[in-house]
mmCIF file of C-alpha atoms and ligand atoms in Angstrom:
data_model
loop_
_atom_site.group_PDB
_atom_site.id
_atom_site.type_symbol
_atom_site.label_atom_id
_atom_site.label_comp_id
_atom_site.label_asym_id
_atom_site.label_seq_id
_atom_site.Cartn_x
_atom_site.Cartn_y
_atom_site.Cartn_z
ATOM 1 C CA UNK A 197 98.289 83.818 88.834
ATOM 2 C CA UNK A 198 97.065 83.668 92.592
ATOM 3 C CA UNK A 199 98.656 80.292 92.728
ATOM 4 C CA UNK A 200 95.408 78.328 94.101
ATOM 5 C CA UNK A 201 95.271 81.298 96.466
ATOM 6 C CA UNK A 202 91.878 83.547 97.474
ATOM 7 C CA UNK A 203 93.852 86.470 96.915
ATOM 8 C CA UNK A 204 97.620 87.865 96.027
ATOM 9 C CA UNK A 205 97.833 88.549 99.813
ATOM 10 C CA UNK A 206 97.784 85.335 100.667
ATOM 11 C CA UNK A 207 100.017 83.946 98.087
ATOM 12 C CA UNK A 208 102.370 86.388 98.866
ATOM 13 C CA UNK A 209 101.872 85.333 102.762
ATOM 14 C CA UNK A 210 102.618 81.384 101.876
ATOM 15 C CA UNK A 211 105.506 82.373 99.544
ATOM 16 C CA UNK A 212 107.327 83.628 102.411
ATOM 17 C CA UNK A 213 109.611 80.499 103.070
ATOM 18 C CA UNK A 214 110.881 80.771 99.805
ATOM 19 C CA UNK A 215 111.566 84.454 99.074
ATOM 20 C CA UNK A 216 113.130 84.685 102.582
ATOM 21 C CA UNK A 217 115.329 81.821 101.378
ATOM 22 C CA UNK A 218 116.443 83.192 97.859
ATOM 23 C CA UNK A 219 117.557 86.571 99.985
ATOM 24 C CA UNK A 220 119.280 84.633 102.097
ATOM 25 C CA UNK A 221 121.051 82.588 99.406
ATOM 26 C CA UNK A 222 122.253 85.460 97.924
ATOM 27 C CA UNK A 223 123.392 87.410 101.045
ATOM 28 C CA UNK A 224 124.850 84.242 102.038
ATOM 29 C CA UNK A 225 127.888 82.054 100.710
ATOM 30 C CA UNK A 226 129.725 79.707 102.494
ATOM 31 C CA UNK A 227 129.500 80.130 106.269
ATOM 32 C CA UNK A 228 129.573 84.419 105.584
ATOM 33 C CA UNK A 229 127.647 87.144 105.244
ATOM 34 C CA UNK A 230 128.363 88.516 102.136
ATOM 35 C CA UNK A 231 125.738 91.391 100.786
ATOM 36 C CA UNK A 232 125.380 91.765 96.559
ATOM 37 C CA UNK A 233 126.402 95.044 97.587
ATOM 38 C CA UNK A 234 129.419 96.432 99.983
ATOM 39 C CA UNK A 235 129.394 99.113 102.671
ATOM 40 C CA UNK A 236 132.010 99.342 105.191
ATOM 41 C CA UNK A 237 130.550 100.272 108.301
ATOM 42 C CA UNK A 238 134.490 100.690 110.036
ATOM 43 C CA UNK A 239 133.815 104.786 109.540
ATOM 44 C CA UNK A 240 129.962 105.098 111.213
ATOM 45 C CA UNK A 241 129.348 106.056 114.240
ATOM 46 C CA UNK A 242 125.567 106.605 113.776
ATOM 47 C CA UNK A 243 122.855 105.511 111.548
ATOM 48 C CA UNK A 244 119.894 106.786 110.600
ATOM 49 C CA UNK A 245 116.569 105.129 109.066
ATOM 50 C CA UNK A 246 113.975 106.421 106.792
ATOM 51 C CA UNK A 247 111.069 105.371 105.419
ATOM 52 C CA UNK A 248 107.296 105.161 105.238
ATOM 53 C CA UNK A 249 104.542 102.693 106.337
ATOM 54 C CA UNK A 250 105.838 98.712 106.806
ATOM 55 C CA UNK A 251 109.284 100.248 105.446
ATOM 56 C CA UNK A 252 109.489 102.247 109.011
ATOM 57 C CA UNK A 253 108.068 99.675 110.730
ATOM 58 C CA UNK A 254 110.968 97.616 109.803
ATOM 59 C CA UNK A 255 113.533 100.347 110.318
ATOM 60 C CA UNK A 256 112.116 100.115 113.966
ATOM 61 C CA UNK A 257 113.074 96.595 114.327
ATOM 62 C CA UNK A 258 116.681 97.222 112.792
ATOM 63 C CA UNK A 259 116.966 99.733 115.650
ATOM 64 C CA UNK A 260 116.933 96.941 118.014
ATOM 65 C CA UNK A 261 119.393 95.016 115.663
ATOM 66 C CA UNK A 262 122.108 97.469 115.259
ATOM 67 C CA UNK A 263 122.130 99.076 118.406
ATOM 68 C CA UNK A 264 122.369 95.279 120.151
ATOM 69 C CA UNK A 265 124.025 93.501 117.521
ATOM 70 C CA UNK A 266 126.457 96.011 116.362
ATOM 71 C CA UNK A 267 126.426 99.029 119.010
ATOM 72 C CA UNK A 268 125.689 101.489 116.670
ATOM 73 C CA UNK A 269 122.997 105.026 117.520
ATOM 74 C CA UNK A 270 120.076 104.377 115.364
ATOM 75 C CA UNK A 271 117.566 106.483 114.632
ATOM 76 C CA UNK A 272 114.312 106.218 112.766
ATOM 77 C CA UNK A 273 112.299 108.558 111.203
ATOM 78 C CA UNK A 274 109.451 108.701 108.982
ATOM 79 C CA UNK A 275 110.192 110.025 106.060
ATOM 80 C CA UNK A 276 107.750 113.101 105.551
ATOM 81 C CA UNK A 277 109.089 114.324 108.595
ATOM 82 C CA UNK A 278 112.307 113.785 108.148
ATOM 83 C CA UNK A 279 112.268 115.844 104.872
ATOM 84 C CA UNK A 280 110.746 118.916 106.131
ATOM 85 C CA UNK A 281 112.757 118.983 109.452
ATOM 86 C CA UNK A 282 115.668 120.299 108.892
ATOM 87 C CA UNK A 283 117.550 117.401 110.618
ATOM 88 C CA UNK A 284 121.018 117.882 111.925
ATOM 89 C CA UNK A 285 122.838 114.920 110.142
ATOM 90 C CA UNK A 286 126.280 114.690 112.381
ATOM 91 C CA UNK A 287 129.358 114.229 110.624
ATOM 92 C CA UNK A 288 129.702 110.136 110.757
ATOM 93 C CA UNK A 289 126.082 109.622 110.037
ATOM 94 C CA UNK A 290 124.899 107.198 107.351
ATOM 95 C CA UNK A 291 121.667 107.574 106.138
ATOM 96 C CA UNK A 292 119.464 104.423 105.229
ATOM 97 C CA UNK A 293 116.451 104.605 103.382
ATOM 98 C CA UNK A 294 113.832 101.685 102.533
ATOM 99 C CA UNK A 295 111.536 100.661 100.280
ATOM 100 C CA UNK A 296 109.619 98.013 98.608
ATOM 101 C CA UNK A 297 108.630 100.186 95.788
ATOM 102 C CA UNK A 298 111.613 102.422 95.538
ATOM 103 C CA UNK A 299 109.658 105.155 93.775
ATOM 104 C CA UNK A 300 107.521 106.269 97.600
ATOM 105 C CA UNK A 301 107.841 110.288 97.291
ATOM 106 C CA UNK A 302 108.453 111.435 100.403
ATOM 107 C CA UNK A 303 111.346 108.270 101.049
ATOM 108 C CA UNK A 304 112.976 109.548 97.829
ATOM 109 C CA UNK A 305 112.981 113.559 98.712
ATOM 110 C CA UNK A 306 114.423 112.084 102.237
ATOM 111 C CA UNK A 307 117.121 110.586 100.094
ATOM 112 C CA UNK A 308 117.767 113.026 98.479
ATOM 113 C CA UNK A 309 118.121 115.689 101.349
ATOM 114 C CA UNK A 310 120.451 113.582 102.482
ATOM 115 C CA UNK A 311 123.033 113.394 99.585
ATOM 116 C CA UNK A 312 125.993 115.217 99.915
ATOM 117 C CA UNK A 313 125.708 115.564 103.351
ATOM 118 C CA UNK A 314 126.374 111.730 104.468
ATOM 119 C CA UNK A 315 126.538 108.454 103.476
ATOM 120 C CA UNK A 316 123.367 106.651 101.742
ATOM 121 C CA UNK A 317 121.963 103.623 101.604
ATOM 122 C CA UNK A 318 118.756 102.043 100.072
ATOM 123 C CA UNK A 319 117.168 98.800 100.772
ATOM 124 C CA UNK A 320 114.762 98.406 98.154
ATOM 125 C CA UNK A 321 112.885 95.423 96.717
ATOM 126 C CA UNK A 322 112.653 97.032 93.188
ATOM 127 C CA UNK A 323 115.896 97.054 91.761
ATOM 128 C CA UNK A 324 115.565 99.504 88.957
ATOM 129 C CA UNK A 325 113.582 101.907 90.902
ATOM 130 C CA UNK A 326 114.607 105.689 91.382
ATOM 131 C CA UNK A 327 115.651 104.958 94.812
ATOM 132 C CA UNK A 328 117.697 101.982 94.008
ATOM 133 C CA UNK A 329 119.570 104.021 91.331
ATOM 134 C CA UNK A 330 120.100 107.230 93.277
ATOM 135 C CA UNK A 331 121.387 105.993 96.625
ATOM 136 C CA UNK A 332 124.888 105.336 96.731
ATOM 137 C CA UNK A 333 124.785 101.729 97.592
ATOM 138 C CA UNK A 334 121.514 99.612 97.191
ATOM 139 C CA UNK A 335 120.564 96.410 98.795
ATOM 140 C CA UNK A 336 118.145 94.202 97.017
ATOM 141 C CA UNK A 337 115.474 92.313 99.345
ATOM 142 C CA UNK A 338 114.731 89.766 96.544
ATOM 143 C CA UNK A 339 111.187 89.371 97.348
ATOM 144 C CA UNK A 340 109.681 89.329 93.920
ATOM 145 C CA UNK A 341 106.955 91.381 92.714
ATOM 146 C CA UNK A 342 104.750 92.462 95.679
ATOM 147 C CA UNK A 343 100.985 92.559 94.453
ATOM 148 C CA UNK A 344 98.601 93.069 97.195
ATOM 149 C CA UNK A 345 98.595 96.618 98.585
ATOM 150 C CA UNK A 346 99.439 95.449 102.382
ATOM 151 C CA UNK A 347 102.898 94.690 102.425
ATOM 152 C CA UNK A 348 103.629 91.562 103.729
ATOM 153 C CA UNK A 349 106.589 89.014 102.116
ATOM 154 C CA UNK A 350 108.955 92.778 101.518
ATOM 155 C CA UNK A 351 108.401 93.245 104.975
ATOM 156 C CA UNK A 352 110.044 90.172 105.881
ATOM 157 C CA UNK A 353 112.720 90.556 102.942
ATOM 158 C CA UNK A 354 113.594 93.824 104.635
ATOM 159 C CA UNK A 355 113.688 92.514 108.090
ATOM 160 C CA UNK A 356 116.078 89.825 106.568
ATOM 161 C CA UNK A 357 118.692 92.447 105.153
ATOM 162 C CA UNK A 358 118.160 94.533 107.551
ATOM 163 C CA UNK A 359 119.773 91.777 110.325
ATOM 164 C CA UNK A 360 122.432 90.392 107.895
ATOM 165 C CA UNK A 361 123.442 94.409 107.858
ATOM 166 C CA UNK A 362 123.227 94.471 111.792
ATOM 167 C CA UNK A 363 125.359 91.639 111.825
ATOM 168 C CA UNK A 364 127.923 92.625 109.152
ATOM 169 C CA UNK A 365 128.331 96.039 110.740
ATOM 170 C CA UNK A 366 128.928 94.940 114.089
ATOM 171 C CA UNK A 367 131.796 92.237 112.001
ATOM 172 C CA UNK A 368 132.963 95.195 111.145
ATOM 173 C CA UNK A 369 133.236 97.481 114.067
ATOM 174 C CA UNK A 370 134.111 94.464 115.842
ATOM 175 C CA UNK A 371 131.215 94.985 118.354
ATOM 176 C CA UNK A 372 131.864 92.142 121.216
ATOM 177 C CA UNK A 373 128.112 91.087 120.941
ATOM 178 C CA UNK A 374 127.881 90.268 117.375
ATOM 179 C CA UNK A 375 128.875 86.626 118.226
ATOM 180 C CA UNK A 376 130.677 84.644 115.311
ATOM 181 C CA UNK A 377 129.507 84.733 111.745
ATOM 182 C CA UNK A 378 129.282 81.472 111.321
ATOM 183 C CA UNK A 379 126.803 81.296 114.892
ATOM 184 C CA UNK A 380 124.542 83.911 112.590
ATOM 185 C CA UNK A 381 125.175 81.893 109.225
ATOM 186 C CA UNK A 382 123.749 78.773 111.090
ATOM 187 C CA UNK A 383 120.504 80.825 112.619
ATOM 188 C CA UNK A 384 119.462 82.429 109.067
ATOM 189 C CA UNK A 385 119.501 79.328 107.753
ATOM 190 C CA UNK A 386 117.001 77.779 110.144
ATOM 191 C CA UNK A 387 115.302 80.927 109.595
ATOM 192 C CA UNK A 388 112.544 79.503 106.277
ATOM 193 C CA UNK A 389 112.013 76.593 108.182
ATOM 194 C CA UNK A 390 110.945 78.366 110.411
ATOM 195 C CA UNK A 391 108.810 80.421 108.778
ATOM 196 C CA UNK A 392 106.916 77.688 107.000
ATOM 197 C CA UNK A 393 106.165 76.236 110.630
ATOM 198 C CA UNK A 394 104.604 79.313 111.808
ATOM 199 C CA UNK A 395 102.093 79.982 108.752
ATOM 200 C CA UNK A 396 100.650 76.775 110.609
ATOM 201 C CA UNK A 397 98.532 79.153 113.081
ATOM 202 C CA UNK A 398 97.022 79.955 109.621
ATOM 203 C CA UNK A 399 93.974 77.762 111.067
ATOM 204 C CA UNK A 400 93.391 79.150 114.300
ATOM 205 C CA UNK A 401 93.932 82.922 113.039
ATOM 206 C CA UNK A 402 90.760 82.061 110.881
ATOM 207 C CA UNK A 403 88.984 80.409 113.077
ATOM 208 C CA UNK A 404 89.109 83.510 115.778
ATOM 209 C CA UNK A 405 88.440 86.056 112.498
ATOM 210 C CA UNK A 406 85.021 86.129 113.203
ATOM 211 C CA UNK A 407 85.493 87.570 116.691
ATOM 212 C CA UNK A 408 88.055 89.797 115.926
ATOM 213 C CA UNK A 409 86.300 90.842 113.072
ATOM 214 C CA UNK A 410 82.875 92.281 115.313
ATOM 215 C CA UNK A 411 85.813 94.252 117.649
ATOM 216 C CA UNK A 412 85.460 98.290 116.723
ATOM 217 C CA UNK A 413 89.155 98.516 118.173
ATOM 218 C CA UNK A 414 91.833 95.794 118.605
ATOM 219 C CA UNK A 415 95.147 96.732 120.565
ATOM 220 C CA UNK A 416 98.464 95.315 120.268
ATOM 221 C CA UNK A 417 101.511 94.996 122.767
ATOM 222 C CA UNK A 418 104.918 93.867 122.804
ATOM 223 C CA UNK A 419 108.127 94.898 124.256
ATOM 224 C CA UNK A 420 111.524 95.048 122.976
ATOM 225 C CA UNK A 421 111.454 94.019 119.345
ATOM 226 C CA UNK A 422 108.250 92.844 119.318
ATOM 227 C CA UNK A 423 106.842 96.314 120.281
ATOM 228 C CA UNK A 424 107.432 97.634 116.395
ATOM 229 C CA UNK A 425 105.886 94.074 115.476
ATOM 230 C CA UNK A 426 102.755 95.120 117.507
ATOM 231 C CA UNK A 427 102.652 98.590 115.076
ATOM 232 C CA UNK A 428 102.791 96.175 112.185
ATOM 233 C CA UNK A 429 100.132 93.780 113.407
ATOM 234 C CA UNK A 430 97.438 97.428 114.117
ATOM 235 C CA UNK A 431 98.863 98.480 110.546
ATOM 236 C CA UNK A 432 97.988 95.733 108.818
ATOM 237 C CA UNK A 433 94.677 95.377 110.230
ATOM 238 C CA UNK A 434 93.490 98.488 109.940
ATOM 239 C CA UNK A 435 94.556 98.822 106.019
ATOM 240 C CA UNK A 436 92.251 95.933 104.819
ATOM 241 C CA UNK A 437 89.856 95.096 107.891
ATOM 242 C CA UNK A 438 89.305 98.911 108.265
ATOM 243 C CA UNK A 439 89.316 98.338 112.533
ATOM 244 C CA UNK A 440 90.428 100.765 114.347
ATOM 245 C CA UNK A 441 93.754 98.903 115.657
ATOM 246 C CA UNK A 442 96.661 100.640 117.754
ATOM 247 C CA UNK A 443 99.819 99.866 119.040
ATOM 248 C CA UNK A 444 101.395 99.900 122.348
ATOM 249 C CA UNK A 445 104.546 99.010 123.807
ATOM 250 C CA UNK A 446 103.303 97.017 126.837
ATOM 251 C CA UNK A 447 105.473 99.366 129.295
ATOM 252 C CA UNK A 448 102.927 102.182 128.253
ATOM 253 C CA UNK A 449 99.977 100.302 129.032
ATOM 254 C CA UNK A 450 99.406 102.028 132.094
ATOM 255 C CA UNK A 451 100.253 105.356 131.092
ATOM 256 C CA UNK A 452 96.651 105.431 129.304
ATOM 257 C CA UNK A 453 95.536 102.905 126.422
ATOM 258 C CA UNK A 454 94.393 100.957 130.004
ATOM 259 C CA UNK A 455 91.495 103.064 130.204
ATOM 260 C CA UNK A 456 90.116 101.272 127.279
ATOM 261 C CA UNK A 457 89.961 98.209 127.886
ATOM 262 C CA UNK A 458 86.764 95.879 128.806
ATOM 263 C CA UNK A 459 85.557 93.282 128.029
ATOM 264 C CA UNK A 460 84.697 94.164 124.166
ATOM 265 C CA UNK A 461 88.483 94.583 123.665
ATOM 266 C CA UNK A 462 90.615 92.253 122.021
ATOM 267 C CA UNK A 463 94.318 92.702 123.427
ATOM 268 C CA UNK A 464 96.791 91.045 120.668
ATOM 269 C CA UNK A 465 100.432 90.445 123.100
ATOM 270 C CA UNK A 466 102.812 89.349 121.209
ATOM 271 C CA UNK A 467 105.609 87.651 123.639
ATOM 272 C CA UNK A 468 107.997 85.108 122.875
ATOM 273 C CA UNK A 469 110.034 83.642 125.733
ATOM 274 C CA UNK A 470 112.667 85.958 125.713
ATOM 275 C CA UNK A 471 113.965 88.298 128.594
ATOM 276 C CA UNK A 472 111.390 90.602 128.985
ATOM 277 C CA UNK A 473 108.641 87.898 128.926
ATOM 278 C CA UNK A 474 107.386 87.558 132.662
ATOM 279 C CA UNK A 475 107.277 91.684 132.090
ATOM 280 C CA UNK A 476 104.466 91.485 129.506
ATOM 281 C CA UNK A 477 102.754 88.414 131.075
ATOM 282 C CA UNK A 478 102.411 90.254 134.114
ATOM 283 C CA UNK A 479 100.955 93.569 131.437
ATOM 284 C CA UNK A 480 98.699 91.121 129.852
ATOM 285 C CA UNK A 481 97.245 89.954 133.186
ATOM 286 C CA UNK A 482 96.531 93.820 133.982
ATOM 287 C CA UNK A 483 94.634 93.499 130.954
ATOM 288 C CA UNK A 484 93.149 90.423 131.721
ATOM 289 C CA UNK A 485 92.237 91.732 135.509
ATOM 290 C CA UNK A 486 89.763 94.726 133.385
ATOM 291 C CA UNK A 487 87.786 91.758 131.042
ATOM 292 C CA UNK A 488 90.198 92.527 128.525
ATOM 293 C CA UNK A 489 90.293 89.707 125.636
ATOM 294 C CA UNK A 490 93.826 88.677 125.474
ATOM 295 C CA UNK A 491 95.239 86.800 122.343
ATOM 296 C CA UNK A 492 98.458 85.743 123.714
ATOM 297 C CA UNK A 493 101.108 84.875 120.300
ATOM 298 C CA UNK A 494 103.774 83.077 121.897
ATOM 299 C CA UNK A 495 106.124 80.000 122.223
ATOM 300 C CA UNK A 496 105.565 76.594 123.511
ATOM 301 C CA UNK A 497 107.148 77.348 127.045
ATOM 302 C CA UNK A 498 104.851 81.126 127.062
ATOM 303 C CA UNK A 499 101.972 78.635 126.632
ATOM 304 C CA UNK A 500 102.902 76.442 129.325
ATOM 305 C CA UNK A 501 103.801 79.661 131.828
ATOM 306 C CA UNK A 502 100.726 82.280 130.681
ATOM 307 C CA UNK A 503 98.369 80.814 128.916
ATOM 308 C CA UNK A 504 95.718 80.677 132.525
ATOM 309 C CA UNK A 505 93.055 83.071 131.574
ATOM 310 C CA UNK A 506 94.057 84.060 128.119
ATOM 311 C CA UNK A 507 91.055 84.175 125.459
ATOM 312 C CA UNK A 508 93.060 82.410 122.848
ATOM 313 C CA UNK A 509 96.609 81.707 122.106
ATOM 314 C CA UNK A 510 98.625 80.968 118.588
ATOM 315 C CA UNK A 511 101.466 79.064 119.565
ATOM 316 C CA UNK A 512 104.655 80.161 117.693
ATOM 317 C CA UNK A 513 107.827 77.738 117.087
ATOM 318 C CA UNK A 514 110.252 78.598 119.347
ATOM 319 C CA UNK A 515 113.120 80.862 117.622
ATOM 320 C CA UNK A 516 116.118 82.840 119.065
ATOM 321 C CA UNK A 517 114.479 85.816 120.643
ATOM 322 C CA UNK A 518 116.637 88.514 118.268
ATOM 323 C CA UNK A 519 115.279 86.361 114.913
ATOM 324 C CA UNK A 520 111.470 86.596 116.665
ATOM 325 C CA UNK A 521 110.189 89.650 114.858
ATOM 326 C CA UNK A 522 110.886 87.696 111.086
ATOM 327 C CA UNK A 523 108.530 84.874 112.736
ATOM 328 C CA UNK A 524 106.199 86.959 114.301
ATOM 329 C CA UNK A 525 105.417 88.934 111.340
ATOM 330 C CA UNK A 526 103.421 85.833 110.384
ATOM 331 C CA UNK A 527 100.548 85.779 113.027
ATOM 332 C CA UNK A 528 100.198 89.704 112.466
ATOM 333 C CA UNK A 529 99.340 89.246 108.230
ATOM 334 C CA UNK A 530 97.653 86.253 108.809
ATOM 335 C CA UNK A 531 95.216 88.048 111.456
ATOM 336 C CA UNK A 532 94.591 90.930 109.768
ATOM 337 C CA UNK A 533 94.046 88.847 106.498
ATOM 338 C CA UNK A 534 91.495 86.263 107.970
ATOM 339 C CA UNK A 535 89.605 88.631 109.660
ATOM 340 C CA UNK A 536 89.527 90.835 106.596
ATOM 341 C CA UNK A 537 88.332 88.223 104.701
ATOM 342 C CA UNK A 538 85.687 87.413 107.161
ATOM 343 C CA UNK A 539 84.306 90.843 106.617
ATOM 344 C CA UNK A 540 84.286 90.960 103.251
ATOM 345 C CA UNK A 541 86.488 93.727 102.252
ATOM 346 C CA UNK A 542 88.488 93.894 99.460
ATOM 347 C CA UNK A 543 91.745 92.557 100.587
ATOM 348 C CA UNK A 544 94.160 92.955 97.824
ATOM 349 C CA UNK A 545 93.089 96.726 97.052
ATOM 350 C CA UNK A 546 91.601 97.795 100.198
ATOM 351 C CA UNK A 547 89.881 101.359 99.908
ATOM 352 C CA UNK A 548 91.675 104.584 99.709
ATOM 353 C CA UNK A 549 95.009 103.360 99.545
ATOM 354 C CA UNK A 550 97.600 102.654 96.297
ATOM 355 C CA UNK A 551 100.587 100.256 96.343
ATOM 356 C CA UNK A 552 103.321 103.205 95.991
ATOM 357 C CA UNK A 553 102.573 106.435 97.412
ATOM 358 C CA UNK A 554 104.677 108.417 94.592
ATOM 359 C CA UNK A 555 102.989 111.683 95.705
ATOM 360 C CA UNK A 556 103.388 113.211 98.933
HETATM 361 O O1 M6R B 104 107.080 101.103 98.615
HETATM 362 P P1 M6R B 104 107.357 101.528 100.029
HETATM 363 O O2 M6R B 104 107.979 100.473 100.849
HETATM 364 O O3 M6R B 104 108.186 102.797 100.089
HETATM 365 O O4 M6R B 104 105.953 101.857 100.658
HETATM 366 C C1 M6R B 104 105.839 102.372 101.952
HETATM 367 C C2 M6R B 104 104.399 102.304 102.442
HETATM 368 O O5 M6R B 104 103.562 103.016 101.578
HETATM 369 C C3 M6R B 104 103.916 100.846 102.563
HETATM 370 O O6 M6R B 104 104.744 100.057 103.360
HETATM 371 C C4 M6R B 104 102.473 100.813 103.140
HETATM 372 O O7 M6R B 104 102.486 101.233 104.462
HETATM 373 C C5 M6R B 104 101.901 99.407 102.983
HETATM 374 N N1 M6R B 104 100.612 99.457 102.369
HETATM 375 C C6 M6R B 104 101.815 98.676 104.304
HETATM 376 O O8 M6R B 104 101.251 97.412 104.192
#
């Protein structure tokens, strides 16, 4: 049932490839985007995304998406805030939900606070789930059943859907940077290839477990899209390693977490070559300047321009910067899983938590 694999976590981490291709195949047909389900974004002028753990983390990264891709105001929100707010939903406003589990109880009272009063939209991995059947249009994710409690293929799913929705609602509002469908066709596509080259730091991730797994407190960095990645990299860790992990958009950096670091702490930067990359490079070498322990995740060119005085480095195939976060959520489970299973903790049902939340 584990497939050869230690655990479901790390099937579910090597089936990646595959369940990223069979959303794609079914979001995708013939040189277009073309969702199981339809939503015409023409009408939106704002979006709004709710959800809870790895769900929000990946509403963070659509943020990026539709606000570059298709120029539409996003905002996030977790969802046991959002319930109890009182939010002001503007006239225009759609509201998006997700979740792997579609039964989370704070996602589904966000839902349904939000009914009647705009738009809704689930994307959910289990397709006869109470969110699935109460929002008014539901996206499947395809990922198959999800075992291990630390989210890890949905996550991925989401992040799929979630760009193939960027994408089709900038088509629609006809946003000049949404480039041609059939430029976005051709980069999914690539996109399990891809994925299947990066679970190839798999070997290096374990062999650095044991040193991340004697850290008390591991930060993480990024910037742009990868700065949600770095939440999901501390989440992950700190669910089944039980480190203290904590995320930090590299800008921030000196604005406080700085104050921690020496040479006990292990800085994860995660920084593919993309525009803001000589910004965190010259974060990470702040960092570096304070004994910090910097595993650099990056491309073959970061290598070549940052890697002088790093600790370690996984070296990432080099994607389009806006696909990075799908890749990059490899090194972050792969981490967190090695160096969980270098401790000895129970990966699959780490302690405390359940794999749907369906009280509040
Ligand atoms: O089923 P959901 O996607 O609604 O679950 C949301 C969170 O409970 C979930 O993502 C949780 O954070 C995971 N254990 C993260 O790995």
């Amino acid at each position: 049932e584990k497939a050869g694999h230690k655990h479901f976590m790390a099937k579910e981490i090597h089936e990646q490839p595959q369940t990223l291709k069979d959303v794609l195949d079914a979001y995708l047909d013939d040189g277009r985007i073309a969702p199981p389900a339809t939503f015409d974004w023409t009408g939106i002028d704002r979006l709004t995304i709710v959800a809870c753990g790895t769900a929000h983390i990946a509403a963070t990264v659509a943020k990026y998406w539709f606000e570059k891709i298709a120029r539409l105001p996003v905002e996030c929100d977790i969802a046991s805030e959002f319930r109890y707010r009182d939010p002001v939903i503007a006239p225009g406003t759609a509201v998006m939900v997700i979740s792997q589990s579609g039964e989370t109880a704070d996602t589904l009272a966000a839902l349904r606070h939000a009914q009647g009063q705009a738009r809704t939209l689930a994307v959910v991995n289990v397709a006869e789930s109470s969110i699935a059947r109460e929002a008014e249009v539901a996206f499947p994710i395809l990922a198959g059943v999800e075992i291990g409690v630390a989210s890890t293929k949905a996550f991925v799913n989401q992040l799929a859907v979630l760009l193939m929705l960027a994408v089709r609602a900038g088509l629609d509002r006809g946003a000049a940077t949404a480039g041609t469908e059939a430029e976005w066709v051709a980069k999914l596509t690539a996109l399990p290839g891809l994925v299947s080259q990066a679970l190839a730091v798999e070997d290096r991730c374990e062999a650095l477990a044991h040193r991340l797994a004697e850290a008390t407190d591991i930060l993480f960095l990024g910037r742009g899209p990868m700065y949600p990645l770095a939440h999901e990299g501390a989440l992950k860790l700190k669910e089944i390693s039980y480190i203290h992990a904590e995320a930090y958009a590299s800008g921030e950096l000196k604005h406080g977490p700085i104050a921690l670091v020496d040479r006990t702490l292990p800085v994860v930067v995660l920084a593919p070559t993309d525009a803001l990359f000589d910004k965190t490079v010259s974060n990470m070498q702040e960092v570096m300047a304070r004994e910090g322990q910097v595993l650099l995740v990056t491309d073959a060119e970061g290598a070549r321009r940052a890697s002088h005085g790093v600790w370690e480095m996984l070296v990432m195939p080099t994607v389009d910067p806006v696909l990075a976060p799908i890749l990059y959520a490899v090194p972050a489970q792969l981490l967190a899983y090695h160096t969980a299973v270098h401790k000895g903790t129970d990966v699959d049902q780490p302690r405390n938590l359940a794999k749907s939340v369906t009280v509040e």
